[in-house]
Amino acid sequence: MRFTLGCNHPSFTLPWRTLLPYLVALHHLQPGSAQNRVVAPSLRVTAMVGQDVVLRCQLSPCKDARNSDIRWIQQRSSGIVHHYQDGVDLEQMTEYKGRTELLRKGLSDGNLDLHITAVSSSDRGSYICIVQDDDGYSEAVVNLEVSDPFSQIIHPWKVALAVVIIPLAGSFVINVFLYRKRAAQSRELKRKDAALEEKAAMLGRKDAMLKKLTAMWDLSAANLKAQATILVERTGELEIRNSLLKRHLRKMEQHIVEGDISAENLKEQATKLVEQTKESVESEESEIQNSLLKEHCERMELSLADLKKLAARLEEEAE
């Protein structure tokens, strides 16, 4: 159920629960003419800092207030917030200049609404709406509450606590950041150390393999050199035999020419010659093998030199 006042005002339709404060406000009004009273539809108006606000009052019963003397006064300082008389705005407090407006559109219906722009914390408090005309004098009080979430009262102990907590929180955040950074660096160093150890182990295995191969090549080279020495000695012996054989053949040819050798002696000497020829052939084959062996030895020596170079390069990389 709602209660509606008599004048044409958009905010004057009130629920029954606000009727009691309204009646209390009427009770505290100063007495004036029975035909002229000022009422406030809402005894308390709230706003945030920076917002615009409208303080509403109205004549009851409704009548045209365009020719009335209307004043809005700040109760705390008793200063004039806005003064309207016979259609003209008069003097007002310096801090309200350019910030207030009496909404003249509703004056004909008895509405005395005051519009304040960009309210601040200093605007909070009670405002008195006073109307004076030929019928008498009347007033009503409207309380303005301004909230500012950014300017709350800070107690000294809160300031001290903030002074202590903020550095501690900053130190904690910095320590956590440094700890995480050191942990990340430690993990990276461990990963690099593991990679280096793995590379060193691989190089060690390669070095051991190269040493083993080098030892094998050294042994093979020594064996080949020994065999080459033996072949060289046998080649020298065969060359001596070959020269003796050639000398014997020349003697046989000389005896044949001279005719002083018998058939049996010729056969024996021919048999010896054949055997010596075989030995010469074998000697030639030995020479071929000797040359091949020498070539193989040279290749072995070259391979051994390459292996030594590779081992030296691997040692430099390991370092």
Short mmCIF file of C-alpha atoms in Angstrom, two decimals:
data_model
loop_
_atom_site.label_atom_id
_atom_site.label_comp_id
_atom_site.label_asym_id
_atom_site.label_seq_id
_atom_site.Cartn_x
_atom_site.Cartn_y
_atom_site.Cartn_z
CA MET A 1 0.00 0.00 0.00
CA ARG A 2 1.35 3.44 -0.88
CA PHE A 3 0.62 6.96 0.29
CA THR A 4 0.58 9.76 -2.25
CA LEU A 5 0.99 13.43 -1.38
CA GLY A 6 -1.13 16.02 -3.04
CA CYS A 7 1.36 17.71 -5.41
CA ASN A 8 2.54 16.54 -8.79
CA HIS A 9 6.03 15.31 -7.86
CA PRO A 10 7.60 12.09 -9.22
CA SER A 11 9.18 11.11 -5.92
CA PHE A 12 6.23 11.84 -3.68
CA THR A 13 4.71 8.39 -3.91
CA LEU A 14 5.94 6.79 -0.69
CA PRO A 15 5.44 3.42 0.96
CA TRP A 16 3.78 3.38 4.38
CA ARG A 17 7.09 2.52 6.07
CA THR A 18 8.42 6.05 5.29
CA LEU A 19 5.33 7.77 6.53
CA LEU A 20 6.51 7.90 10.16
CA PRO A 21 9.74 9.90 9.44
CA TYR A 22 7.68 12.16 7.23
CA LEU A 23 5.22 12.87 10.07
CA VAL A 24 8.13 13.44 12.48
CA ALA A 25 9.58 16.01 10.08
CA LEU A 26 6.24 17.77 9.88
CA HIS A 27 6.08 17.79 13.64
CA HIS A 28 9.45 19.57 13.92
CA LEU A 29 8.60 22.25 11.38
CA GLN A 30 8.32 25.73 12.76
CA PRO A 31 4.75 26.89 12.86
CA GLY A 32 3.62 29.21 10.15
CA SER A 33 0.43 29.85 8.25
CA ALA A 34 -1.96 26.97 8.15
CA GLN A 35 -2.11 27.45 4.42
CA ASN A 36 1.69 27.24 3.82
CA ARG A 37 3.92 24.41 4.97
CA VAL A 38 7.15 22.92 3.53
CA VAL A 39 7.54 19.15 3.55
CA ALA A 40 10.46 16.90 2.54
CA PRO A 41 9.53 13.61 0.86
CA SER A 42 12.81 12.10 2.03
CA LEU A 43 14.60 13.22 5.18
CA ARG A 44 17.88 11.60 4.09
CA VAL A 45 19.58 11.73 0.69
CA THR A 46 22.73 9.73 -0.08
CA ALA A 47 25.31 10.29 -2.78
CA MET A 48 28.89 9.39 -3.73
CA VAL A 49 31.66 11.95 -4.08
CA GLY A 50 31.57 13.46 -7.58
CA GLN A 51 27.90 12.64 -8.23
CA ASP A 52 25.05 15.10 -8.75
CA VAL A 53 22.25 15.15 -6.20
CA VAL A 54 18.76 16.71 -5.87
CA LEU A 55 17.45 17.86 -2.47
CA ARG A 56 13.66 17.75 -2.68
CA CYS A 57 11.11 19.86 -0.79
CA GLN A 58 7.53 20.91 -1.59
CA LEU A 59 4.83 23.26 -0.45
CA SER A 60 1.82 21.65 1.12
CA PRO A 61 -0.82 22.17 0.02
CA CYS A 62 0.49 22.67 -3.49
CA LYS A 63 0.69 26.23 -4.73
CA ASP A 64 2.68 28.25 -7.23
CA ALA A 65 6.06 29.21 -5.69
CA ARG A 66 7.46 31.24 -8.56
CA ASN A 67 6.94 34.53 -6.70
CA SER A 68 8.12 33.24 -3.33
CA ASP A 69 11.36 33.88 -1.43
CA ILE A 70 13.11 30.49 -1.39
CA ARG A 71 16.36 29.88 0.48
CA TRP A 72 18.42 26.74 0.90
CA ILE A 73 20.74 27.14 3.91
CA GLN A 74 23.52 24.90 5.14
CA GLN A 75 22.64 24.22 8.75
CA ARG A 76 26.24 23.68 9.91
CA SER A 77 27.54 27.06 8.76
CA SER A 78 24.21 28.92 8.42
CA GLY A 79 25.46 30.00 4.99
CA ILE A 80 23.18 30.46 2.01
CA VAL A 81 23.58 27.65 -0.48
CA HIS A 82 21.04 29.08 -2.92
CA HIS A 83 18.71 32.09 -2.77
CA TYR A 84 15.78 32.59 -5.16
CA GLN A 85 13.37 35.55 -5.08
CA ASP A 86 10.75 36.60 -7.62
CA GLY A 87 12.40 34.69 -10.47
CA VAL A 88 15.97 35.88 -9.72
CA ASP A 89 18.92 33.94 -8.20
CA LEU A 90 20.64 36.06 -5.53
CA GLU A 91 23.81 35.75 -3.44
CA GLN A 92 25.18 32.44 -2.17
CA MET A 93 28.23 30.90 -0.49
CA THR A 94 31.45 30.98 -2.53
CA GLU A 95 31.96 27.20 -2.46
CA TYR A 96 28.54 26.65 -4.05
CA LYS A 97 28.79 29.19 -6.86
CA GLY A 98 28.12 27.56 -10.23
CA ARG A 99 27.22 24.26 -8.53
CA THR A 100 23.57 24.81 -7.53
CA GLU A 101 20.35 25.27 -9.45
CA LEU A 102 16.77 25.67 -8.26
CA LEU A 103 14.69 23.53 -10.61
CA ARG A 104 12.27 26.21 -11.79
CA LYS A 105 10.28 23.82 -13.94
CA GLY A 106 8.54 22.51 -10.85
CA LEU A 107 8.00 25.83 -9.06
CA SER A 108 4.52 26.20 -10.49
CA ASP A 109 3.58 22.93 -8.81
CA GLY A 110 5.10 23.97 -5.50
CA ASN A 111 8.30 21.95 -5.91
CA LEU A 112 11.37 23.57 -4.32
CA ASP A 113 13.99 21.07 -5.51
CA LEU A 114 17.67 22.11 -5.37
CA HIS A 115 20.16 20.48 -7.75
CA ILE A 116 23.81 20.28 -6.58
CA THR A 117 26.53 19.13 -9.00
CA ALA A 118 29.74 17.26 -8.16
CA VAL A 119 29.17 16.86 -4.44
CA SER A 120 32.21 16.57 -2.19
CA SER A 121 32.79 15.36 1.35
CA SER A 122 32.42 18.92 2.64
CA ASP A 123 28.83 19.03 1.29
CA ARG A 124 27.59 16.43 3.78
CA GLY A 125 25.23 17.65 6.50
CA SER A 126 21.73 19.09 6.95
CA TYR A 127 20.13 21.63 4.63
CA ILE A 128 17.16 23.82 5.52
CA CYS A 129 14.62 24.78 2.86
CA ILE A 130 12.89 28.03 3.83
CA VAL A 131 9.93 29.55 1.98
CA GLN A 132 8.49 32.97 2.75
CA ASP A 133 5.62 34.62 0.94
CA ASP A 134 2.44 36.55 1.65
CA ASP A 135 0.95 33.56 3.41
CA GLY A 136 3.80 33.30 5.93
CA TYR A 137 7.02 31.43 6.62
CA SER A 138 7.82 27.69 6.66
CA GLU A 139 10.85 25.41 6.50
CA ALA A 140 11.93 21.75 6.27
CA VAL A 141 15.21 19.93 6.86
CA VAL A 142 16.90 17.47 4.46
CA ASN A 143 20.02 15.57 5.50
CA LEU A 144 22.68 14.87 2.81
CA GLU A 145 25.07 11.96 3.35
CA VAL A 146 28.14 11.83 1.09
CA SER A 147 30.26 8.69 1.04
CA ASP A 148 33.87 8.65 -0.16
CA PRO A 149 35.45 5.16 -0.29
CA PHE A 150 38.89 6.69 -0.92
CA SER A 151 38.99 8.98 2.12
CA GLN A 152 38.21 6.76 5.09
CA ILE A 153 39.58 7.67 8.49
CA ILE A 154 42.86 5.88 9.06
CA HIS A 155 43.81 5.21 12.66
CA PRO A 156 47.44 5.61 13.72
CA TRP A 157 47.75 1.94 14.60
CA LYS A 158 46.58 1.06 11.09
CA VAL A 159 49.25 3.33 9.62
CA ALA A 160 51.91 1.74 11.83
CA LEU A 161 50.69 -1.71 10.90
CA ALA A 162 50.78 -0.82 7.20
CA VAL A 163 54.30 0.59 7.61
CA VAL A 164 55.40 -2.74 9.08
CA ILE A 165 53.41 -5.09 6.84
CA ILE A 166 54.17 -3.44 3.49
CA PRO A 167 57.99 -3.77 3.76
CA LEU A 168 57.60 -7.31 5.08
CA ALA A 169 55.32 -8.22 2.19
CA GLY A 170 57.70 -6.61 -0.29
CA SER A 171 60.65 -8.43 1.26
CA PHE A 172 58.75 -11.71 1.14
CA VAL A 173 57.86 -11.23 -2.54
CA ILE A 174 61.48 -10.32 -3.38
CA ASN A 175 62.80 -13.34 -1.45
CA VAL A 176 60.38 -15.67 -3.22
CA PHE A 177 61.40 -14.22 -6.58
CA LEU A 178 65.12 -14.57 -5.79
CA TYR A 179 64.61 -18.11 -4.48
CA ARG A 180 62.80 -19.16 -7.64
CA LYS A 181 65.47 -17.49 -9.76
CA ARG A 182 68.27 -19.28 -7.87
CA ALA A 183 66.41 -22.59 -8.10
CA ALA A 184 66.02 -22.14 -11.87
CA GLN A 185 69.72 -21.26 -12.22
CA SER A 186 70.68 -24.29 -10.09
CA ARG A 187 68.58 -26.60 -12.26
CA GLU A 188 70.16 -25.14 -15.40
CA LEU A 189 73.69 -25.61 -13.97
CA LYS A 190 72.92 -29.20 -12.99
CA ARG A 191 71.61 -29.89 -16.48
CA LYS A 192 74.76 -28.40 -18.04
CA ASP A 193 76.98 -30.36 -15.62
CA ALA A 194 75.18 -33.60 -16.51
CA ALA A 195 75.60 -32.84 -20.22
CA LEU A 196 79.33 -32.12 -19.71
CA GLU A 197 79.79 -35.30 -17.68
CA GLU A 198 78.07 -37.31 -20.39
CA LYS A 199 80.25 -35.71 -23.05
CA ALA A 200 83.38 -36.34 -20.96
CA ALA A 201 82.39 -39.99 -20.51
CA MET A 202 81.83 -40.34 -24.25
CA LEU A 203 85.21 -38.75 -24.98
CA GLY A 204 86.80 -41.09 -22.42
CA ARG A 205 85.32 -44.10 -24.15
CA LYS A 206 86.54 -42.81 -27.50
CA ASP A 207 90.00 -42.16 -26.06
CA ALA A 208 90.19 -45.70 -24.61
CA MET A 209 89.09 -47.14 -27.94
CA LEU A 210 91.69 -45.07 -29.78
CA LYS A 211 94.41 -46.16 -27.37
CA LYS A 212 93.42 -49.79 -27.86
CA LEU A 213 93.44 -49.37 -31.64
CA THR A 214 96.77 -47.56 -31.45
CA ALA A 215 98.26 -50.40 -29.42
CA MET A 216 96.93 -52.91 -31.94
CA TRP A 217 98.34 -50.89 -34.82
CA ASP A 218 101.68 -50.56 -33.04
CA LEU A 219 101.81 -54.32 -32.56
CA SER A 220 100.85 -54.98 -36.17
CA ALA A 221 103.41 -52.47 -37.39
CA ALA A 222 106.12 -54.09 -35.25
CA ASN A 223 105.23 -57.53 -36.60
CA LEU A 224 105.22 -56.24 -40.15
CA LYS A 225 108.59 -54.57 -39.68
CA ALA A 226 110.03 -57.82 -38.28
CA GLN A 227 108.65 -59.78 -41.23
CA ALA A 228 109.96 -57.13 -43.62
CA THR A 229 113.41 -57.44 -42.06
CA ILE A 230 113.33 -61.22 -42.51
CA LEU A 231 112.19 -60.84 -46.13
CA VAL A 232 114.93 -58.34 -46.81
CA GLU A 233 117.51 -60.77 -45.46
CA ARG A 234 116.09 -63.63 -47.54
CA THR A 235 116.04 -61.35 -50.58
CA GLY A 236 119.72 -60.65 -50.08
CA GLU A 237 120.47 -64.35 -49.85
CA LEU A 238 118.44 -65.02 -52.98
CA GLU A 239 120.24 -62.28 -54.87
CA ILE A 240 123.55 -63.90 -53.95
CA ARG A 241 122.30 -67.32 -55.13
CA ASN A 242 120.95 -65.78 -58.31
CA SER A 243 124.33 -64.22 -59.09
CA LEU A 244 126.07 -67.58 -58.44
CA LEU A 245 123.55 -69.30 -60.69
CA LYS A 246 124.19 -66.86 -63.49
CA ARG A 247 127.90 -67.38 -63.10
CA HIS A 248 127.45 -71.18 -63.22
CA LEU A 249 125.31 -70.86 -66.37
CA ARG A 250 128.00 -68.85 -68.09
CA LYS A 251 130.53 -71.52 -67.18
CA MET A 252 128.25 -74.25 -68.56
CA GLU A 253 127.79 -72.33 -71.75
CA GLN A 254 131.52 -71.97 -72.01
CA HIS A 255 132.08 -75.73 -71.45
CA ILE A 256 129.42 -76.58 -74.04
CA VAL A 257 131.06 -74.33 -76.54
CA GLU A 258 134.43 -75.82 -75.79
CA GLY A 259 132.92 -79.36 -75.80
CA ASP A 260 134.72 -80.58 -72.73
CA ILE A 261 131.62 -81.58 -70.69
CA SER A 262 129.90 -84.95 -70.79
CA ALA A 263 126.22 -85.64 -71.20
CA GLU A 264 125.79 -86.85 -67.65
CA ASN A 265 127.49 -83.82 -66.25
CA LEU A 266 125.26 -81.71 -68.47
CA LYS A 267 122.15 -83.39 -67.11
CA GLU A 268 123.28 -82.91 -63.52
CA GLN A 269 124.12 -79.32 -64.14
CA ALA A 270 120.79 -78.84 -65.96
CA THR A 271 118.96 -80.35 -62.98
CA LYS A 272 120.81 -78.04 -60.62
CA LEU A 273 120.07 -75.17 -62.94
CA VAL A 274 116.35 -76.02 -62.91
CA GLU A 275 116.35 -76.17 -59.13
CA GLN A 276 118.26 -72.95 -58.91
CA THR A 277 115.85 -71.41 -61.44
CA LYS A 278 112.94 -72.45 -59.26
CA GLU A 279 114.63 -70.88 -56.32
CA SER A 280 115.13 -67.74 -58.44
CA VAL A 281 111.41 -67.73 -59.32
CA GLU A 282 110.57 -68.15 -55.68
CA SER A 283 113.00 -65.37 -54.97
CA GLU A 284 111.19 -63.13 -57.45
CA GLU A 285 107.87 -64.02 -55.83
CA SER A 286 109.43 -63.21 -52.47
CA GLU A 287 110.56 -59.89 -53.88
CA ILE A 288 107.00 -59.18 -55.02
CA GLN A 289 105.68 -60.13 -51.59
CA ASN A 290 108.38 -58.01 -50.03
CA SER A 291 107.35 -54.99 -52.12
CA LEU A 292 103.70 -55.57 -51.22
CA LEU A 293 104.66 -55.92 -47.58
CA LYS A 294 106.64 -52.70 -47.71
CA GLU A 295 103.69 -50.93 -49.29
CA HIS A 296 101.41 -52.35 -46.59
CA CYS A 297 103.81 -51.16 -43.91
CA GLU A 298 103.81 -47.68 -45.37
CA ARG A 299 100.02 -47.66 -45.37
CA MET A 300 100.03 -48.89 -41.77
CA GLU A 301 102.36 -46.09 -40.79
CA LEU A 302 100.11 -43.54 -42.51
CA SER A 303 97.04 -44.98 -40.75
CA LEU A 304 98.87 -44.85 -37.44
CA ALA A 305 99.76 -41.18 -38.01
CA ASP A 306 96.10 -40.40 -38.81
CA LEU A 307 95.00 -42.15 -35.64
CA LYS A 308 97.46 -40.17 -33.56
CA LYS A 309 96.18 -36.92 -35.10
CA LEU A 310 92.57 -37.94 -34.35
CA ALA A 311 93.48 -38.82 -30.76
CA ALA A 312 95.18 -35.43 -30.30
CA ARG A 313 92.14 -33.59 -31.68
CA LEU A 314 89.77 -35.50 -29.38
CA GLU A 315 91.94 -34.64 -26.37
CA GLU A 316 91.80 -30.94 -27.33
CA GLU A 317 87.99 -31.11 -27.61
CA ALA A 318 87.77 -32.85 -24.22
CA GLU A 319 89.81 -30.08 -22.63
#
